[in-house]
């Protein structure tokens, strides 16, 4: 795991960290912040922003996705933030069968 400071929350499942690379939160999918999902997406993003923006987190990086983002489970003081997003109905468990025409990110 690596420590990083969250510079910016892009949306409910994408972050920019101190190393200036993008992180896609693994295993979850949050609503988008535009289009028909916008109202829920804004709530998801704001919750995540209040929780971790400007804070130090621990990244358990798995691999890169097709958009060159690092797939990671994000922890803050031992709490799995990915899981918290699902627990609070701010994201759902990601399944490639429901996204990207069945293609894995």
XYZ file of N, CA, C and O in Angstrom:
420
model
N 0.843 -1.185 0.000
C 0.000 0.000 0.000
C 0.880 1.237 0.000
O 1.970 1.213 0.556
N 0.363 2.291 -0.627
C 1.092 3.555 -0.613
C 0.215 4.644 0.000
O -1.013 4.599 -0.115
N 0.847 5.595 0.663
C 0.142 6.749 1.203
C 0.113 7.844 0.150
O 1.083 8.048 -0.572
N -0.994 8.556 0.078
C -1.134 9.668 -0.857
C -2.133 10.654 -0.284
O -3.022 10.273 0.469
N -1.975 11.912 -0.648
C -2.950 12.928 -0.265
C -3.892 13.143 -1.432
O -3.461 13.245 -2.581
N -5.178 13.207 -1.141
C -6.182 13.413 -2.183
C -6.209 14.893 -2.536
O -6.573 15.732 -1.721
N -5.779 15.218 -3.750
C -5.797 16.606 -4.220
C -7.180 17.032 -4.673
O -7.583 18.172 -4.474
N -7.901 16.103 -5.329
C -9.203 16.462 -5.882
C -10.051 15.226 -6.079
O -9.565 14.194 -6.530
N -11.318 15.335 -5.700
C -12.295 14.301 -6.006
C -12.926 14.678 -7.344
O -13.538 15.730 -7.472
N -12.731 13.841 -8.366
C -13.252 14.103 -9.706
C -14.740 13.776 -9.751
O -15.545 14.546 -10.241
N -15.103 12.607 -9.223
C -16.504 12.217 -9.077
C -16.566 11.162 -7.987
O -15.595 10.994 -7.254
N -17.687 10.457 -7.878
C -17.874 9.524 -6.783
C -16.990 8.299 -6.786
O -16.990 7.552 -5.817
N -16.200 8.091 -7.841
C -15.285 6.947 -7.834
C -13.941 7.233 -8.492
O -13.203 6.316 -8.817
N -13.591 8.513 -8.680
C -12.309 8.872 -9.286
C -11.657 10.003 -8.496
O -12.304 10.984 -8.163
N -10.355 9.841 -8.197
C -9.596 10.796 -7.391
C -8.326 11.202 -8.109
O -7.795 10.446 -8.908
N -7.807 12.389 -7.793
C -6.451 12.777 -8.168
C -5.662 12.896 -6.875
O -6.111 13.534 -5.922
N -4.494 12.275 -6.840
C -3.685 12.257 -5.620
C -2.357 12.973 -5.842
O -2.035 13.360 -6.962
N -1.587 13.144 -4.773
C -0.360 13.932 -4.794
C 0.616 13.552 -5.885
O 1.315 14.399 -6.402
N 0.655 12.306 -6.234
C 1.579 11.867 -7.270
C 1.101 12.275 -8.657
O 1.735 11.961 -9.647
N -0.016 12.978 -8.729
C -0.597 13.483 -9.978
C -1.006 12.365 -10.926
O -0.841 12.461 -12.121
N -1.545 11.290 -10.367
C -2.144 10.270 -11.204
C -3.574 10.052 -10.743
O -3.946 10.422 -9.639
N -4.384 9.505 -11.632
C -5.781 9.282 -11.302
C -5.985 7.882 -10.749
O -5.352 6.926 -11.203
N -6.872 7.808 -9.782
C -7.226 6.557 -9.136
C -8.698 6.286 -9.401
O -9.543 7.155 -9.190
N -9.005 5.089 -9.869
C -10.394 4.638 -10.016
C -10.637 3.692 -8.870
O -9.902 2.714 -8.686
N -11.626 3.999 -8.048
C -11.919 3.161 -6.897
C -12.409 1.808 -7.393
O -13.396 1.720 -8.117
N -11.697 0.757 -7.017
C -11.957 -0.590 -7.519
C -13.217 -1.177 -6.884
O -13.561 -0.852 -5.744
N -13.876 -2.035 -7.627
C -15.029 -2.819 -7.190
C -16.319 -2.029 -7.013
O -17.326 -2.594 -6.603
N -16.317 -0.705 -7.259
C -17.543 0.079 -7.104
C -17.808 0.925 -8.352
O -16.906 1.176 -9.148
N -19.055 1.353 -8.480
C -19.452 2.257 -9.554
C -20.412 3.275 -8.959
O -21.471 2.902 -8.443
N -20.027 4.541 -8.998
C -20.862 5.622 -8.480
C -21.595 6.285 -9.637
O -21.123 6.259 -10.780
N -22.745 6.904 -9.363
C -23.476 7.611 -10.426
C -22.613 8.726 -11.024
O -21.789 9.324 -10.335
N -22.834 9.001 -12.304
C -22.097 10.064 -12.988
C -22.586 11.439 -12.530
O -23.713 11.576 -12.061
N -21.750 12.450 -12.692
C -22.094 13.810 -12.275
C -22.666 14.629 -13.422
O -22.696 15.857 -13.364
N -23.111 13.949 -14.458
C -23.773 14.612 -15.581
C -24.836 13.653 -16.118
O -24.863 12.483 -15.764
N -25.705 14.174 -16.968
C -26.765 13.348 -17.537
C -27.841 13.027 -16.510
O -28.003 13.719 -15.511
N -28.569 11.941 -16.750
C -29.704 11.588 -15.894
C -29.292 11.205 -14.476
O -30.094 11.299 -13.550
N -28.037 10.779 -14.285
C -27.560 10.389 -12.955
C -27.058 11.577 -12.131
O -26.687 11.407 -10.977
N -27.049 12.768 -12.708
C -26.417 13.921 -12.077
C -26.834 14.158 -10.621
O -25.955 14.337 -9.769
N -28.119 14.191 -10.271
C -28.469 14.466 -8.870
C -27.807 13.490 -7.880
O -27.225 13.905 -6.885
N -27.870 12.202 -8.176
C -27.241 11.203 -7.297
C -25.721 11.294 -7.374
O -25.023 11.104 -6.377
N -25.194 11.573 -8.564
C -23.749 11.692 -8.746
C -23.163 12.835 -7.943
O -22.088 12.711 -7.369
N -23.877 13.958 -7.894
C -23.404 15.111 -7.123
C -23.381 14.780 -5.636
O -22.423 15.105 -4.927
N -24.407 14.089 -5.141
C -24.448 13.689 -3.724
C -23.274 12.760 -3.409
O -22.579 12.936 -2.399
N -23.030 11.784 -4.277
C -21.931 10.835 -4.088
C -20.588 11.558 -4.065
O -19.754 11.334 -3.184
N -20.381 12.432 -5.027
C -19.123 13.178 -5.109
C -18.926 14.051 -3.874
O -17.829 14.087 -3.303
N -19.958 14.758 -3.448
C -19.838 15.656 -2.297
C -19.523 14.890 -1.016
O -18.727 15.336 -0.204
N -20.142 13.705 -0.833
C -19.851 12.893 0.341
C -18.381 12.495 0.352
O -17.694 12.631 1.362
N -17.902 12.024 -0.805
C -16.512 11.587 -0.911
C -15.564 12.764 -0.717
O -14.544 12.650 -0.022
N -15.908 13.891 -1.287
C -15.092 15.100 -1.174
C -14.959 15.525 0.291
O -13.851 15.784 0.781
N -16.078 15.565 1.006
C -16.048 15.942 2.420
C -15.253 14.945 3.247
O -14.592 15.320 4.215
N -15.303 13.685 2.855
C -14.657 12.629 3.630
C -13.137 12.588 3.435
O -12.398 12.428 4.409
N -12.659 12.752 2.165
C -11.232 12.488 1.956
C -10.446 13.566 1.219
O -9.217 13.500 1.189
N -11.107 14.563 0.601
C -10.318 15.554 -0.142
C -9.411 16.322 0.817
O -9.849 16.788 1.856
N -8.140 16.416 0.466
C -7.152 17.074 1.308
C -6.598 16.192 2.416
O -5.724 16.601 3.170
N -7.091 14.974 2.503
C -6.681 14.039 3.551
C -5.684 13.019 3.010
O -5.626 12.770 1.810
N -4.943 12.404 3.903
C -4.046 11.313 3.529
C -4.844 10.016 3.525
O -5.603 9.748 4.460
N -4.682 9.257 2.460
C -5.334 7.957 2.330
C -4.275 6.908 2.013
O -3.142 7.238 1.662
N -4.661 5.658 2.137
C -3.797 4.552 1.765
C -4.427 3.891 0.544
O -5.625 3.628 0.519
N -3.608 3.664 -0.466
C -4.070 3.080 -1.719
C -3.551 1.658 -1.862
O -2.348 1.429 -1.821
N -4.466 0.721 -2.015
C -4.115 -0.666 -2.304
C -4.350 -0.846 -3.801
O -5.437 -1.229 -4.241
N -3.327 -0.517 -4.585
C -3.430 -0.492 -6.041
C -3.376 -1.911 -6.599
O -2.502 -2.699 -6.236
N -4.312 -2.193 -7.508
C -4.404 -3.519 -8.114
C -3.778 -3.547 -9.504
O -2.948 -4.375 -9.799
N -4.206 -2.646 -10.390
C -3.778 -2.622 -11.789
C -4.210 -1.290 -12.387
O -4.645 -0.410 -11.666
N -4.120 -1.153 -13.711
C -4.625 0.029 -14.407
C -5.849 -0.367 -15.220
O -5.951 -1.497 -15.698
N -6.766 0.588 -15.406
C -7.932 0.321 -16.237
C -7.691 0.803 -17.666
O -6.606 1.302 -17.990
N -8.698 0.697 -18.506
C -8.535 1.056 -19.918
C -8.384 2.555 -20.129
O -8.057 2.999 -21.219
N -8.602 3.353 -19.069
C -8.423 4.805 -19.152
C -7.125 5.250 -18.483
O -6.937 6.406 -18.189
N -6.238 4.297 -18.192
C -4.925 4.551 -17.592
C -5.008 5.070 -16.159
O -4.121 5.747 -15.680
N -6.111 4.767 -15.466
C -6.249 5.106 -14.048
C -5.838 3.884 -13.232
O -6.040 2.745 -13.655
N -5.270 4.113 -12.055
C -4.909 3.020 -11.168
C -6.145 2.551 -10.414
O -6.796 3.343 -9.733
N -6.473 1.255 -10.547
C -7.581 0.674 -9.801
C -7.105 0.385 -8.388
O -6.090 -0.281 -8.188
N -7.837 0.904 -7.410
C -7.370 0.797 -6.040
C -8.523 0.739 -5.046
O -9.572 1.351 -5.256
N -8.292 0.023 -3.962
C -9.147 0.149 -2.793
C -8.534 1.276 -1.976
O -7.321 1.317 -1.762
N -9.372 2.220 -1.549
C -8.917 3.400 -0.823
C -9.267 3.227 0.657
O -10.417 2.933 0.990
N -8.265 3.417 1.506
C -8.464 3.326 2.952
C -8.126 4.669 3.595
O -7.224 5.375 3.137
N -8.847 4.998 4.654
C -8.521 6.164 5.468
C -8.587 5.715 6.918
O -9.649 5.292 7.393
N -7.446 5.761 7.564
C -7.336 5.329 8.964
C -7.941 3.937 9.156
O -8.680 3.688 10.102
N -7.651 3.040 8.225
C -8.094 1.658 8.322
C -9.508 1.391 7.827
O -9.941 0.247 7.792
N -10.249 2.424 7.436
C -11.617 2.259 6.950
C -11.599 2.137 5.426
O -11.012 2.981 4.741
N -12.249 1.110 4.904
C -12.358 0.881 3.473
C -13.383 1.870 2.911
O -14.593 1.696 3.083
N -12.910 2.920 2.237
C -13.783 3.963 1.716
C -14.648 3.433 0.571
O -15.813 3.813 0.445
N -14.121 2.531 -0.239
C -14.918 1.918 -1.311
C -16.151 1.249 -0.703
O -17.271 1.434 -1.181
N -15.937 0.480 0.336
C -17.037 -0.204 1.019
C -18.012 0.767 1.659
O -19.230 0.542 1.655
N -17.491 1.858 2.208
C -18.353 2.877 2.821
C -19.274 3.509 1.782
O -20.429 3.817 2.079
N -18.766 3.697 0.562
C -19.588 4.263 -0.503
C -20.789 3.348 -0.795
O -21.909 3.823 -0.941
N -20.545 2.046 -0.846
C -21.625 1.090 -1.084
C -22.564 1.052 0.122
O -23.789 1.095 -0.030
N -21.991 1.002 1.315
C -22.773 0.935 2.557
C -23.759 2.099 2.665
O -24.888 1.931 3.125
N -23.354 3.285 2.224
C -24.191 4.479 2.323
C -25.001 4.739 1.044
O -25.524 5.835 0.852
N -25.102 3.720 0.182
C -25.869 3.810 -1.072
C -25.413 4.948 -1.977
O -26.212 5.554 -2.684
N -24.110 5.235 -1.969
C -23.530 6.271 -2.818
C -22.860 5.666 -4.045
O -22.421 6.390 -4.938
N -22.760 4.346 -4.067
C -22.177 3.600 -5.182
C -22.734 2.186 -5.110
O -23.265 1.769 -4.076
N -22.602 1.479 -6.214
C -23.000 0.072 -6.226
C -21.769 -0.778 -6.471
O -20.732 -0.281 -6.910
N -21.889 -2.056 -6.188
C -20.791 -2.974 -6.471
C -20.656 -3.066 -7.986
O -21.636 -3.271 -8.699
N -19.439 -2.882 -8.481
C -19.174 -2.854 -9.915
C -19.209 -4.256 -10.504
O -18.613 -5.184 -9.966
N -19.897 -4.385 -11.611
C -19.888 -5.622 -12.373
C -19.661 -5.277 -13.838
O -20.441 -4.507 -14.408
N -18.621 -5.807 -14.469
C -18.386 -5.497 -15.885
C -19.542 -5.943 -16.773
O -19.711 -5.429 -17.866
N -20.374 -6.858 -16.303
C -21.500 -7.307 -17.101
C -22.537 -6.200 -17.279
O -23.300 -6.211 -18.243
N -22.549 -5.231 -16.367
C -23.510 -4.126 -16.437
C -22.945 -2.869 -17.064
O -23.638 -1.863 -17.166
N -21.689 -2.886 -17.461
C -21.011 -1.686 -17.954
C -20.142 -2.016 -19.158
O -19.708 -3.150 -19.335
N -19.848 -1.001 -19.943
C -18.867 -1.117 -21.036
C -19.142 -2.297 -21.970
O -18.223 -2.966 -22.422
N -20.427 -2.556 -22.230
C -20.801 -3.678 -23.108
C -20.176 -4.990 -22.646
O -19.769 -5.823 -23.451
N -20.079 -5.155 -21.338
C -19.538 -6.389 -20.772
C -18.037 -6.473 -20.741
O -17.471 -7.464 -20.307
N -17.339 -5.419 -21.178
C -15.870 -5.416 -21.191
C -15.337 -4.953 -19.843
O -15.815 -3.990 -19.278
N -14.360 -5.653 -19.318
C -13.720 -5.279 -18.058
C -12.931 -3.998 -18.267
O -12.287 -3.823 -19.285
N -12.997 -3.079 -17.295
C -12.161 -1.863 -17.349
C -10.708 -2.258 -17.272
O -10.331 -3.216 -16.681
